[in-house]
Coordinates of C-alpha atoms and ligand atoms in Angstrom, one line a residue:
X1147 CA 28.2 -15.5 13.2
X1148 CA 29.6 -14.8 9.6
X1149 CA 31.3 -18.0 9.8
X1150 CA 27.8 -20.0 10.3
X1151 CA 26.6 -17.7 7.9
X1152 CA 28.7 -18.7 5.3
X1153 CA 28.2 -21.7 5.9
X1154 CA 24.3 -22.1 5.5
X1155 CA 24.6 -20.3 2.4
X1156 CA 26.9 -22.4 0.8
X1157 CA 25.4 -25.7 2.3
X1158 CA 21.4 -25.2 1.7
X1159 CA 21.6 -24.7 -2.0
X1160 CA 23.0 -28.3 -2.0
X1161 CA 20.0 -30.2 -0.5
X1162 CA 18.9 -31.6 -3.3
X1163 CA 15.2 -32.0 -3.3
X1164 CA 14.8 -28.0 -3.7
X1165 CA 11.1 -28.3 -2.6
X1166 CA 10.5 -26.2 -0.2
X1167 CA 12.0 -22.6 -0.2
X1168 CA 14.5 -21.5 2.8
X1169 CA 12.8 -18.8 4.2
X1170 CA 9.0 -20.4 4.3
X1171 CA 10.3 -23.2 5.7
X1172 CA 11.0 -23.0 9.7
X1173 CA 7.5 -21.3 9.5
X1174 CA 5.3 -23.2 7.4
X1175 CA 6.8 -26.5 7.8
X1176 CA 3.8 -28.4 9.5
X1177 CA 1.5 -27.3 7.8
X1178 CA 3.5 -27.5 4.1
X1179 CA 4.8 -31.0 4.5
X1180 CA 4.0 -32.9 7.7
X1181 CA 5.5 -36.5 6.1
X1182 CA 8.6 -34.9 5.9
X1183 CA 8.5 -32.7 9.2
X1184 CA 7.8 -35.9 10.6
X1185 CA 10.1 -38.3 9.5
X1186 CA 13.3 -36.0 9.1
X1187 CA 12.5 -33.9 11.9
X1188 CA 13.9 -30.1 11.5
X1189 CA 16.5 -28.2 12.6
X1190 CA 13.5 -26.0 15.3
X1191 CA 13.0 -29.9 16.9
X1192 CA 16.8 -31.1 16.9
X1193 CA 16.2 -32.1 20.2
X1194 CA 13.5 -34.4 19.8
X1195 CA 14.2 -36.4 17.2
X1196 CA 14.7 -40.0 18.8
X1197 CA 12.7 -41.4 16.7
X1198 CA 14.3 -40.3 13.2
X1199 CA 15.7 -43.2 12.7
X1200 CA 12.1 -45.4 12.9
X1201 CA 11.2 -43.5 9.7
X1202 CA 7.7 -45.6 9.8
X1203 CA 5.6 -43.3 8.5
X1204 CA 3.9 -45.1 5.7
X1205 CA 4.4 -42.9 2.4
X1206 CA 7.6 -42.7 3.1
X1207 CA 10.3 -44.7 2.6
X1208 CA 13.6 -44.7 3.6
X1209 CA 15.6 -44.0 0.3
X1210 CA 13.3 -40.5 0.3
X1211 CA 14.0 -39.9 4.3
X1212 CA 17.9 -40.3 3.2
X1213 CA 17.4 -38.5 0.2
X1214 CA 15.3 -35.5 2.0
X1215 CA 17.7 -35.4 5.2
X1216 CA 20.1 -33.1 2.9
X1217 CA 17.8 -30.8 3.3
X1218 CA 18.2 -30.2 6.9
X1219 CA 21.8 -30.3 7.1
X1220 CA 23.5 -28.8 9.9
X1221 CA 27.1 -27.0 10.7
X1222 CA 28.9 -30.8 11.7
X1223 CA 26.5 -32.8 9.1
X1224 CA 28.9 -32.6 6.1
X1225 CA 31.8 -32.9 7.6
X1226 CA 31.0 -35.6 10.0
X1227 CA 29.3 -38.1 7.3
X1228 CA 31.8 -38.2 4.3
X1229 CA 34.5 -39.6 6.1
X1230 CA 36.7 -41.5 3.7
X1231 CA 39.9 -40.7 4.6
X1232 CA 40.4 -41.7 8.4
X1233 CA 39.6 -44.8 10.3
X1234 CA 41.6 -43.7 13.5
X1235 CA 43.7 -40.4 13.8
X1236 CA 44.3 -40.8 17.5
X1237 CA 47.1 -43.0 16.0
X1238 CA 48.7 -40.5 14.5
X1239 CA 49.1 -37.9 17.1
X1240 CA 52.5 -37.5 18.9
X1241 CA 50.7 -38.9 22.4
X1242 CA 49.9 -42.8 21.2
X1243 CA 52.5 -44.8 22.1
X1244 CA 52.6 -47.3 19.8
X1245 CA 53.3 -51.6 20.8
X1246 CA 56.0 -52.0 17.4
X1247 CA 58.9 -49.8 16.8
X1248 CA 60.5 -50.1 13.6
X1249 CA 64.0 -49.7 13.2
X1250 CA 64.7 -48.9 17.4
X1251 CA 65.1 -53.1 17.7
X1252 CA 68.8 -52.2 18.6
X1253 CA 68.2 -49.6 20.7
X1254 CA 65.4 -51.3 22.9
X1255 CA 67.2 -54.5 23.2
X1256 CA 70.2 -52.2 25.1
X1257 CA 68.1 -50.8 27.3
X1258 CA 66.5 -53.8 28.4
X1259 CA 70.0 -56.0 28.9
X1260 CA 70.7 -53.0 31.3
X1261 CA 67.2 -53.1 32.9
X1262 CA 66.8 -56.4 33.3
X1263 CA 69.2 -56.2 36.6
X1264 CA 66.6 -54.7 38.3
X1265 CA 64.1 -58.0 38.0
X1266 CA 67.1 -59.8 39.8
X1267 CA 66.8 -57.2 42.6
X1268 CA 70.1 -55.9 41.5
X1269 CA 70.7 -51.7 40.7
X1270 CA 71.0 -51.4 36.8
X1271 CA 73.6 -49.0 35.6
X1272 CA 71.7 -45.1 35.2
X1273 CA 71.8 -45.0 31.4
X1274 CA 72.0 -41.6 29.4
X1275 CA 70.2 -41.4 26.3
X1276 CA 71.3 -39.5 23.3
X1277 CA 69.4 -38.6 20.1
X1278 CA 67.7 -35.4 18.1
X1279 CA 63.9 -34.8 17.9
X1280 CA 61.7 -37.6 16.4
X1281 CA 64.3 -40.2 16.9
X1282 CA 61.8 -42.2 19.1
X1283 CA 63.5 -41.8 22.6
X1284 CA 60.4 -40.7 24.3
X1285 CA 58.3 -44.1 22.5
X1286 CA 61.1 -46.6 23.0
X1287 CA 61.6 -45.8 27.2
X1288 CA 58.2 -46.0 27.6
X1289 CA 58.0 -48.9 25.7
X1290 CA 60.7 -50.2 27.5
X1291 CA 59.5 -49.3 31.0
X1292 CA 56.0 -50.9 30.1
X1293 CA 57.5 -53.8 29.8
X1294 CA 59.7 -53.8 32.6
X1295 CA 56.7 -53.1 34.6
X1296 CA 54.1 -56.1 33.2
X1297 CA 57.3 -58.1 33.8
X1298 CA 57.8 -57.8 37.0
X1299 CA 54.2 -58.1 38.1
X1300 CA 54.5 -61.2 36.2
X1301 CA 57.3 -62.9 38.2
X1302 CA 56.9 -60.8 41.7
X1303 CA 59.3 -58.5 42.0
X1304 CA 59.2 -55.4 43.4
X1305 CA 60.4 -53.1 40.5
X1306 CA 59.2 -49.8 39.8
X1307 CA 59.2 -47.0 36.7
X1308 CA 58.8 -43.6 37.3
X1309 CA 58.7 -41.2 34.1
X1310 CA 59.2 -37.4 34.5
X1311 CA 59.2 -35.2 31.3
X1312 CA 61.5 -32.6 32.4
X1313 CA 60.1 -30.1 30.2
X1314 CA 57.1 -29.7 32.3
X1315 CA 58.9 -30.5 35.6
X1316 CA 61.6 -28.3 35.6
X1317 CA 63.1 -27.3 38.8
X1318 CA 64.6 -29.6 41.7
X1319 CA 61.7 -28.7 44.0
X1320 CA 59.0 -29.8 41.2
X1321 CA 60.9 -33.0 40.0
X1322 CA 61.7 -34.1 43.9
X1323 CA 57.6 -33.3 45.0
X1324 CA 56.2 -35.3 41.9
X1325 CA 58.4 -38.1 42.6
X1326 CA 58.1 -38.2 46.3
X1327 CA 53.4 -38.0 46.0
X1328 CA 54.1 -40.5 43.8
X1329 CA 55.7 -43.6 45.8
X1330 CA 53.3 -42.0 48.8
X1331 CA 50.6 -42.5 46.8
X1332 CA 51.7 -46.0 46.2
X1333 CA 53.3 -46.8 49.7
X1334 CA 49.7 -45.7 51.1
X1335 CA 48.1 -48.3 48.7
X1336 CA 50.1 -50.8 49.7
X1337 CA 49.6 -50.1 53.5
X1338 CA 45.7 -50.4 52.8
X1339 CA 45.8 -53.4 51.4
X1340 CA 47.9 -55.1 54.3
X1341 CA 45.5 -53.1 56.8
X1342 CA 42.3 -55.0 54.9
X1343 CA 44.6 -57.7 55.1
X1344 CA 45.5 -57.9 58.9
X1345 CA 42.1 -56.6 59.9
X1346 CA 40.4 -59.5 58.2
X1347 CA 43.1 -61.8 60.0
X1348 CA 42.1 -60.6 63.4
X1349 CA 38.4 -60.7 63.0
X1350 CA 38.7 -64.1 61.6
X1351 CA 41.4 -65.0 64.8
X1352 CA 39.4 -63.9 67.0
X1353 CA 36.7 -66.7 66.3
X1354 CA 39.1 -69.4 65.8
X1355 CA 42.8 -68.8 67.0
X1356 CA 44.3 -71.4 64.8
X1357 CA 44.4 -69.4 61.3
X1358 CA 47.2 -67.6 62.9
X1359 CA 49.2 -70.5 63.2
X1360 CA 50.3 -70.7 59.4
X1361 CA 51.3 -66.8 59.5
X1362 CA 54.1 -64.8 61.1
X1363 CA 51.8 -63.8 63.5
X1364 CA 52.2 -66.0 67.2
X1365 CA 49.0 -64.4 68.6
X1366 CA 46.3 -61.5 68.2
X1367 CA 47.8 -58.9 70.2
X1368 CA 50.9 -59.3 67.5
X1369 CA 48.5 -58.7 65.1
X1370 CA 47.2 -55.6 66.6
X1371 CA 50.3 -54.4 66.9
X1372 CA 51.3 -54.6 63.1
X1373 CA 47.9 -52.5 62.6
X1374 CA 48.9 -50.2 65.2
X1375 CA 52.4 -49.6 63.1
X1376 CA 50.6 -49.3 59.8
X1377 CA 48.2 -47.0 60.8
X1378 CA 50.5 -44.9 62.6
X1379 CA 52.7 -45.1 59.4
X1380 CA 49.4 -44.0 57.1
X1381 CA 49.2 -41.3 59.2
X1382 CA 52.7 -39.8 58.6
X1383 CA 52.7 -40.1 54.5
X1384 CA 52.0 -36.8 53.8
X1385 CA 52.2 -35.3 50.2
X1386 CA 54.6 -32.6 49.6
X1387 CA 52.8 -29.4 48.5
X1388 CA 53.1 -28.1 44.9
X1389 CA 55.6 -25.2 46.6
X1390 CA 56.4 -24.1 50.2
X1391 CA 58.5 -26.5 51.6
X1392 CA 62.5 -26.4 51.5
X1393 CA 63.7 -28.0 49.4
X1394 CA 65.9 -30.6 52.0
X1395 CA 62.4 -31.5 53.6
X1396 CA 61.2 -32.7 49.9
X1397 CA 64.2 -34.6 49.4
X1398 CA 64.2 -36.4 52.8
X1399 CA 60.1 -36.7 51.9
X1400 CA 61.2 -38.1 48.9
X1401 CA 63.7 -40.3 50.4
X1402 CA 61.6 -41.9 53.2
X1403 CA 59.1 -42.7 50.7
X1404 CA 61.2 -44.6 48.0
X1405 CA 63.3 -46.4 51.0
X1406 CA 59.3 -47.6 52.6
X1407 CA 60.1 -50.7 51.6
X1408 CA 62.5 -53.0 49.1
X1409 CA 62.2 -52.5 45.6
X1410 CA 64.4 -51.4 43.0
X1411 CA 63.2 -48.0 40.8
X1412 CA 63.9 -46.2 37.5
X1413 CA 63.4 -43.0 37.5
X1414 CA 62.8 -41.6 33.7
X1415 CA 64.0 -38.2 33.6
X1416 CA 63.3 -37.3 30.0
X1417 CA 64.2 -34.3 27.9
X1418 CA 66.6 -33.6 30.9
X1419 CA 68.9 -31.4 29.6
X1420 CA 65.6 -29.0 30.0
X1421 CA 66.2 -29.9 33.7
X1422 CA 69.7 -29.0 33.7
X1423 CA 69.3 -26.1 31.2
X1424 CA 66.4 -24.5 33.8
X1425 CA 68.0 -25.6 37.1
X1426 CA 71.2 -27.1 37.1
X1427 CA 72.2 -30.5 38.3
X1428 CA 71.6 -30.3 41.6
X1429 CA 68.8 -32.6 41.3
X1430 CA 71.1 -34.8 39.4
X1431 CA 73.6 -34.5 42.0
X1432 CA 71.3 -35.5 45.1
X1433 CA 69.7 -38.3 43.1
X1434 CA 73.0 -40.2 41.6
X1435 CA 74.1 -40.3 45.6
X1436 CA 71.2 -42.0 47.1
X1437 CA 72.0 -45.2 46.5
X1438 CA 74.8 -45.2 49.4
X1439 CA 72.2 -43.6 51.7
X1440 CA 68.9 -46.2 50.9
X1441 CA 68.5 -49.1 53.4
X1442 CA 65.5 -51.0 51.4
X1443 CA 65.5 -49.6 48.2
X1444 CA 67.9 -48.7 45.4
X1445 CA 67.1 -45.8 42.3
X1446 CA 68.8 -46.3 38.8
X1447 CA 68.3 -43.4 36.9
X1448 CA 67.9 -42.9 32.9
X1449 CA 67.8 -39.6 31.6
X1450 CA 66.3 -38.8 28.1
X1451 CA 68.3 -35.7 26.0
X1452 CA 68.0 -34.0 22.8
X1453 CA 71.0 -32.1 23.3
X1454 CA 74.1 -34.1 22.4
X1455 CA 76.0 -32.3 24.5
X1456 CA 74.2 -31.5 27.6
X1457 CA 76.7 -33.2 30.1
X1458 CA 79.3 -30.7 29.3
X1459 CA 77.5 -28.5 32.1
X1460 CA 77.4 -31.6 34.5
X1461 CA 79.4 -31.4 37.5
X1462 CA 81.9 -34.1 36.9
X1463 CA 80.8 -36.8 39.5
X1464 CA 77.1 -36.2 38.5
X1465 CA 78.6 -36.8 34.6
X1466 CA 80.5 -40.2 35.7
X1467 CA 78.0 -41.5 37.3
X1468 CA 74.9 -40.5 35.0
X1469 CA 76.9 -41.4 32.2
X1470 CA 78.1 -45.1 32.9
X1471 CA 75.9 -46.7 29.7
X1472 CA 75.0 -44.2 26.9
X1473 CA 72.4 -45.5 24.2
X1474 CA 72.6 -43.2 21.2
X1475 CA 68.9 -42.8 18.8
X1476 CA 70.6 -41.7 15.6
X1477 CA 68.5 -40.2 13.4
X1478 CA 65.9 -41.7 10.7
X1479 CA 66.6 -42.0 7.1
X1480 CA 63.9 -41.8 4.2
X1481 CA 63.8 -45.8 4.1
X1482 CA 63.5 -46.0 7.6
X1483 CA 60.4 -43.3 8.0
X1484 CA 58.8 -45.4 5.1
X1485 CA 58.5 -47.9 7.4
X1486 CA 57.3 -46.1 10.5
X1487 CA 54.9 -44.5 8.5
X1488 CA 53.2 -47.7 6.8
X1489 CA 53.1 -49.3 10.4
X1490 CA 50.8 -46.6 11.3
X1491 CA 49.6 -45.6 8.2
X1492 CA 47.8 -49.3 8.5
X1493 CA 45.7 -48.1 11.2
X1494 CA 45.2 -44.7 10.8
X1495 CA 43.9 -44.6 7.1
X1496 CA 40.9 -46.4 5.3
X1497 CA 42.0 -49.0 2.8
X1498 CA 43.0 -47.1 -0.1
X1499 CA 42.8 -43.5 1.1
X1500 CA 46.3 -42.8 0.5
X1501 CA 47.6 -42.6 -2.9
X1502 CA 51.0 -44.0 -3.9
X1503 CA 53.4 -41.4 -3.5
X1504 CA 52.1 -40.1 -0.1
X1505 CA 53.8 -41.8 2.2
X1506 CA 57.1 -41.5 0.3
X1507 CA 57.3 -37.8 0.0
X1508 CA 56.3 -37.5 3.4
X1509 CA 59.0 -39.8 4.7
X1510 CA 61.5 -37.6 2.2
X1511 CA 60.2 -34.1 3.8
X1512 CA 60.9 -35.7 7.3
X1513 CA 64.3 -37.1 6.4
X1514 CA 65.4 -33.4 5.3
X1515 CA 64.8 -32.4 8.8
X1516 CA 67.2 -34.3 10.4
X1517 CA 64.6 -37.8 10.0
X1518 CA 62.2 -36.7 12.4
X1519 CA 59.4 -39.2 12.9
X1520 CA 57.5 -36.9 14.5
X1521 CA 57.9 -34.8 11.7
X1522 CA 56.7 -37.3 9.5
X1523 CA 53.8 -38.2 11.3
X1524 CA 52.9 -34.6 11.4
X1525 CA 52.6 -34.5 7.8
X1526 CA 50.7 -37.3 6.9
X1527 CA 47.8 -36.4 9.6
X1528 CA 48.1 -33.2 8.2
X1529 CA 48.2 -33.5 4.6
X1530 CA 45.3 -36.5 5.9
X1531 CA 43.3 -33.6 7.0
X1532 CA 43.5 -31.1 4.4
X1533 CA 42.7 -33.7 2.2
X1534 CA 39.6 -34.6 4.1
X1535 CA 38.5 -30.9 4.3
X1536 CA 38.6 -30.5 0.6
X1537 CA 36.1 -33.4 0.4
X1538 CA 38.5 -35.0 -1.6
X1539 CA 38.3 -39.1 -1.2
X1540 CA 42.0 -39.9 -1.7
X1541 CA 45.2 -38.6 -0.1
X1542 CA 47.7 -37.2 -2.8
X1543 CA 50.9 -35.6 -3.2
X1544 CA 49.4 -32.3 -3.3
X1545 CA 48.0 -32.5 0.2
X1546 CA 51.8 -33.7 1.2
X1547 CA 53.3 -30.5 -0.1
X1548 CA 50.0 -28.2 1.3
X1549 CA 50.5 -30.4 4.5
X1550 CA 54.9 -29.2 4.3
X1551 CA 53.7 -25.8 3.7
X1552 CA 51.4 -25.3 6.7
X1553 CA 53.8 -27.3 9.3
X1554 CA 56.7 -25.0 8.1
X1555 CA 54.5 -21.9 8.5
X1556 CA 53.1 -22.8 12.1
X1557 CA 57.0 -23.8 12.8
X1558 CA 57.9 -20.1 11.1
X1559 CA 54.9 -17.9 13.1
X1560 CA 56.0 -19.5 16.6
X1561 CA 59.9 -19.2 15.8
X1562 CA 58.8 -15.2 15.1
X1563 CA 56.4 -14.9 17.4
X1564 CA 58.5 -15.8 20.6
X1565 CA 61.7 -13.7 19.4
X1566 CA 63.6 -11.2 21.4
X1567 CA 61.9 -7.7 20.8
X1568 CA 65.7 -6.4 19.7
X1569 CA 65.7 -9.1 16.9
X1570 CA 62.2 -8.5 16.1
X1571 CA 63.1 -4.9 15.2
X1572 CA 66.3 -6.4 13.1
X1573 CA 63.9 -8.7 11.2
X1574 CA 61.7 -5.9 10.1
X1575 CA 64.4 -3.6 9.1
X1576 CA 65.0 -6.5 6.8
X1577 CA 61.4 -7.1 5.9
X1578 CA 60.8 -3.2 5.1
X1579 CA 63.9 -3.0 2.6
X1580 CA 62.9 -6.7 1.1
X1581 CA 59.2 -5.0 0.2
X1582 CA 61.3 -1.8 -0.9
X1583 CA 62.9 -4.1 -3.4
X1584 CA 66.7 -3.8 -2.4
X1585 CA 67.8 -7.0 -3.1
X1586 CA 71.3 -7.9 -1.3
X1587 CA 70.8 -6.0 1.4
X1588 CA 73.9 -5.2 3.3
X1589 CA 74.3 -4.8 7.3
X1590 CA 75.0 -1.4 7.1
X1591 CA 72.0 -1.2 5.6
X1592 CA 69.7 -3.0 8.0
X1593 CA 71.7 -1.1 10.7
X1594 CA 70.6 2.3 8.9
X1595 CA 67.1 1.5 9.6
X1596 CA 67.2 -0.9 12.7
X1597 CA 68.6 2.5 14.3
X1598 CA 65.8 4.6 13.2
X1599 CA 62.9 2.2 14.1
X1600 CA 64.9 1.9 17.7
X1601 CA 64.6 5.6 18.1
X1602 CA 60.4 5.5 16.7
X1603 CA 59.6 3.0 19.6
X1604 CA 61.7 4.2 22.5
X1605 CA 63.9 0.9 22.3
X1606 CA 67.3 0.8 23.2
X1607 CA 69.8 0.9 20.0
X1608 CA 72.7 -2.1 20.0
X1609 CA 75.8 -1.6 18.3
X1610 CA 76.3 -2.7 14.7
X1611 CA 78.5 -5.7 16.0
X1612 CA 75.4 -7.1 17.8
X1613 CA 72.9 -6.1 15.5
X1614 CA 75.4 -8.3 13.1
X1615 CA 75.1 -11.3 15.8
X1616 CA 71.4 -10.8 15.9
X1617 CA 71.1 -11.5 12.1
X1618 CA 73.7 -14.5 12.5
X1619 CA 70.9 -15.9 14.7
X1620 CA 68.1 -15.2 12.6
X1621 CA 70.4 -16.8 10.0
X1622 CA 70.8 -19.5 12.4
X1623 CA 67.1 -20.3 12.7
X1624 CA 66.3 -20.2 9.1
X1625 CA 64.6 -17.4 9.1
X1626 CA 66.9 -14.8 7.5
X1627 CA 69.7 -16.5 4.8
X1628 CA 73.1 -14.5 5.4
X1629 CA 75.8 -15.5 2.6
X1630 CA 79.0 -13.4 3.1
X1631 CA 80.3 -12.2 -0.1
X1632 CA 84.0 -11.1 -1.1
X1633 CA 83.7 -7.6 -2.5
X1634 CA 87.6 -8.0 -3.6
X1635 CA 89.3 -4.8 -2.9
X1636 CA 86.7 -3.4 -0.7
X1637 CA 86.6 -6.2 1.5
X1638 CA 83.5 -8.7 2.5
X1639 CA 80.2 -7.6 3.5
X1640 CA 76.9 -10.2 4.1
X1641 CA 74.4 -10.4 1.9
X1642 CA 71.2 -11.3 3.7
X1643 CA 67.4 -12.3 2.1
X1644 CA 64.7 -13.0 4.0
X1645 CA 63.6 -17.3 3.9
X1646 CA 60.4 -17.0 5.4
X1647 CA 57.0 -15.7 3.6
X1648 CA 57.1 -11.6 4.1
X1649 CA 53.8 -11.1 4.6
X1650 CA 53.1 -13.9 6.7
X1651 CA 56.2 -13.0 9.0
X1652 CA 55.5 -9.0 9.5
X1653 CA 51.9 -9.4 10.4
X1654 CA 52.8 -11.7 13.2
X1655 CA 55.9 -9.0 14.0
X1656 CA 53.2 -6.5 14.0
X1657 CA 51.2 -8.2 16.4
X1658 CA 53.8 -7.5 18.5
X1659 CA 52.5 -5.0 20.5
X1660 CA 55.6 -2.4 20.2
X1661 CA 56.3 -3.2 17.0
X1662 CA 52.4 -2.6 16.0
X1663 CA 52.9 1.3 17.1
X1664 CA 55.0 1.6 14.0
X1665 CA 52.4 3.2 12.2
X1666 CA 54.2 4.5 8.3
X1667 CA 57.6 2.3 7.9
X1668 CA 58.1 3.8 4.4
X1669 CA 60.2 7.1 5.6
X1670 CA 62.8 4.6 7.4
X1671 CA 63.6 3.2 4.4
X1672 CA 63.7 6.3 2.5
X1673 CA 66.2 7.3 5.0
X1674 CA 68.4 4.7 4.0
X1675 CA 69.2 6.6 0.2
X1676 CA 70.0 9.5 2.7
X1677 CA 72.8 7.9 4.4
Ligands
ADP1085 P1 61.8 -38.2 20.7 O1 61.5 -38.5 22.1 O2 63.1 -38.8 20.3 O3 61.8 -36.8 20.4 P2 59.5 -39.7 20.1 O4 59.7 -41.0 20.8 O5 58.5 -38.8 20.8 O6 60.8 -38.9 19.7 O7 58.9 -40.0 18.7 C1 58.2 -39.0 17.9 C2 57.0 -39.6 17.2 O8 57.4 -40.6 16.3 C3 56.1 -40.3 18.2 O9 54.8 -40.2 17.8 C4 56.5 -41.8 18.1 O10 55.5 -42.6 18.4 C5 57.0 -41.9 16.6 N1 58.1 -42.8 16.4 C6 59.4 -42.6 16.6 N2 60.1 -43.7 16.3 C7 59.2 -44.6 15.9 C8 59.4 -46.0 15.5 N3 60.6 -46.5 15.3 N4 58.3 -46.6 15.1 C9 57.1 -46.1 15.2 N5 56.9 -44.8 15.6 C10 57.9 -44.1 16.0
MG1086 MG1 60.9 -37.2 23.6

């Protein structure tokens, strides 16, 4: 309510024409001004204004409808008819895929001279793929498996991709289930079309038997009997529930489904180390050892991870055999993002709606964290869109740095948000002494009131070694910055400082609903001169 509030208040003083007052209006309109009521229409007859656009009422003309249509602005009008800055966002967001990757020519080409065995009926090699964040992974495998696909429609072969984001599908059951409805879903295709087929043969047999003799078929009744066998054989596909089964009759699902007929199939098992991290490698395991087991069919698998060293936790056989081709996405530099980001930029933007220095700053920000192209993108839809909700007809560096700031806060809130209540209450010892003014703070210090908040909320107190791990983590996620200093003869103590924005980071700590009980904070840190 205040919201569209504000909003008429600020917008109606704008409509130009200024002749006809606010409040009379939605009242009076017909009788004030009918030309206008009639060619504009109003906001009481939204709904019925078809014929706005004929504008054929005789005084007026259409420069004055234009002109008057201010007048009647709604919530969306503003916003929806200045729209300099974008010609097609959807380009920008982390779910197009796009048809050119910059700077992943090397990458790509490896993956496909391992692939291609499977268009020559042949198992390819599994592949493991290596690389941080925003390195492209995700966009050059299904690049690569689009491909693979289109290609072997093209020439006939019966070659398969299967993609799994592993973050989502996370345990064996879940990853064995998706995979197995999806070759049903296929194999049941397939079987309807060679039913249509095969019943179309026997209707058109049984007029004139000679259409059989070109087919593998030596008479009607062996026709009927392949249609007996495919029906029987649509009857058994049966997809696996979403949970209930055990978990051998999934696999052995799974199994008879991929070995229903010849083919060779990738199976894309990105962000895997999630997989692995969740559930182990027992899905790993059972998948790298079907091979020896299919009669028809052969699985090659390629698994996606961010974590360079995920395979450490691999049961060795499951590592071998995963592992025998690794492809390694390093990461971007600023040169590199340029690039990526003019490709798209191309698309995204209006001709000249960026200014110079946009994409180059955005590209640097990005290459700071660790050349994420995702990263990158972020910011220049972003700073596209702060730019565009300032009315502002250009791009600029400002939006860039506005567009840093707000990605880094969102990044900050969730980081703090999804903490462990123990370091929650760590951080906000910190945060109370930072807005007390102790500068350097010590961990005897935090420890000092850590203790006391523990005791204000009923939590459990650590020791001062963990509550000195718990701040090497917060360290760790750039949230706190711990520097240890030498304090010559008395030793060496930390000196920690808060990184993130203090006010920012306690109200989302005191959205927390045990840390919001803490209702006066300032007698813990009085406490502390005490000790
Ligand atoms: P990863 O899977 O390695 O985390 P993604 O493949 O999801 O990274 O890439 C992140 C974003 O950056 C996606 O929007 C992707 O389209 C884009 N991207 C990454 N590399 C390139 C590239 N070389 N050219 C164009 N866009 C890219
Ligand atoms: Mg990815």
């Amino acid at each position: 309510m205040n919201e569209g509030d504000k909003r008429q208040g600020s917008d109606r003083p704008d409509g130009e024409t200024g002749s006809i007052e606010e409040g009379e209006r939605d009242d009076d309109l017909q009788a004030e001004d009918i030309d206008i009521a009639e060619s504009i229409g109003t906001d009481a007859d939204l709904g019925t204004t078809g014929g706005l656009g004929d504008g054929e009422s005789p005084d007026v003309g259409l420069d004055d409808v234009v002109l008057d249509d201010d007048d009647s602005r709604g919530l969306f009008d503003d916003l929806l008819s200045g729209e300099p800055i974008f010609e097609n966002k959807e380009v920008l967001r982390p779910s197009y895929t796009p048809h050119e990757l910059p700077h992943r020519t090397e990458q790509i080409n490896q993956m496909a001279t391992i692939l291609v065995s499977a268009l020559r009926g042949e198992t390819p090699s599994n592949i493991l793929i290596y690389g941080k964040t925003g390195t492209g992974k995700t966009a050059s495998a299904k690049f690569v498996s689009q491909e693979l696909e289109s290609t072997s429609k093209k020439y006939d072969v019966p070659c398969e991709v299967e993609y799994i984001n592993c973050e989502v599908t996370d345990t064996q059951y879940r990853v064995l289930a998706q995979l197995a409805n999806k070759f049903i879903e296929k194999n049941q295709q397939l079987v309807d079309r060679q039913l249509d087929r095969f019943r179309d043969l026997r209707s058109q047999a049984t007029s004139d038997p000679d259409v059989l003799s070109n087919t593998e078929f030596a008479s009607i009744a062996a026709v009927e009997d392949r249609i007996d066998e495919l029906e029987a054989d649509r009857e058994e596909m049966e997809t696996v529930p979403m949970t209930g089964w055990p978990t051998d009759r999934v696999y052995s699902t799974f199994f008879d489904a991929v070995d229903y007929h010849e083919r060779v199939v990738v199976i894309m098992l990105d962000e895997i180390d999630k997989l692995v991290e969740k559930s182990g490698d027992d899905t790993l395991y059972n998948l790298s050892r079907m091979n020896s087991e299919l009669d028809n069919s052969r699985i090659s698998i390629m698994g996606i991870s961010n974590d360079l060293k995920f395979t450490d936790f691999l049961d060795p056989r499951v590592k071998s055999s995963l592992g025998e081709e690794e492809i390694v996405f390093p990461p971007y530099d600023a040169t590199q993002l340029r690039d990526i980001l003019q490709h798209r930029a191309d698309v995204a933007f209006k001709d000249g709606a960026l200014t110079e220095d946009v994409i180059p700053l955005c590209a640097a920000f990005a290459a700071q964290e660790h050349g994420d192209a995702r990263r990158a993108l972020d910011l220049l839809r972003t700073a596209g869109e702060l730019a565009e909700r300032s009315q502002s007809d250009t791009v600029e560096e400002q939006h860039v740095r506005q567009a840093q700031d707000k990605i880094e806060l969102d990044r900050v809130v969730e980081v703090v948000r999804t903490l462990p209540t123990q370091s929650k209450i760590v951080l906000f010892s910190i945060i109370l002494l930072e807005k007390n003014g102790v500068h350097n703070i010590n961990t005897g210090e935090v420890f000092n009131i850590y203790k006391r908040l523990c005791e204000e909320i009923d939590a459990d107190v650590l020791t001062q070694r963990r509550v000195t791990d718990l701040i090497s983590e917060l360290d760790m996620l750039g949230i706190v910055n711990a520097v240890v200093v030498s304090k010559g003869r008395y030793g060496r103590t930390k000196e920690i400082s808060l990184s993130v924005p203090i006010e920012e980071t306690e109200a989302v700590l005191l959205s927390d609903s045990r840390l919001g009980n803490i209702e006066n904070a300032q007698p813990f840190v009085q406490a502390r001169f005490d000790n």
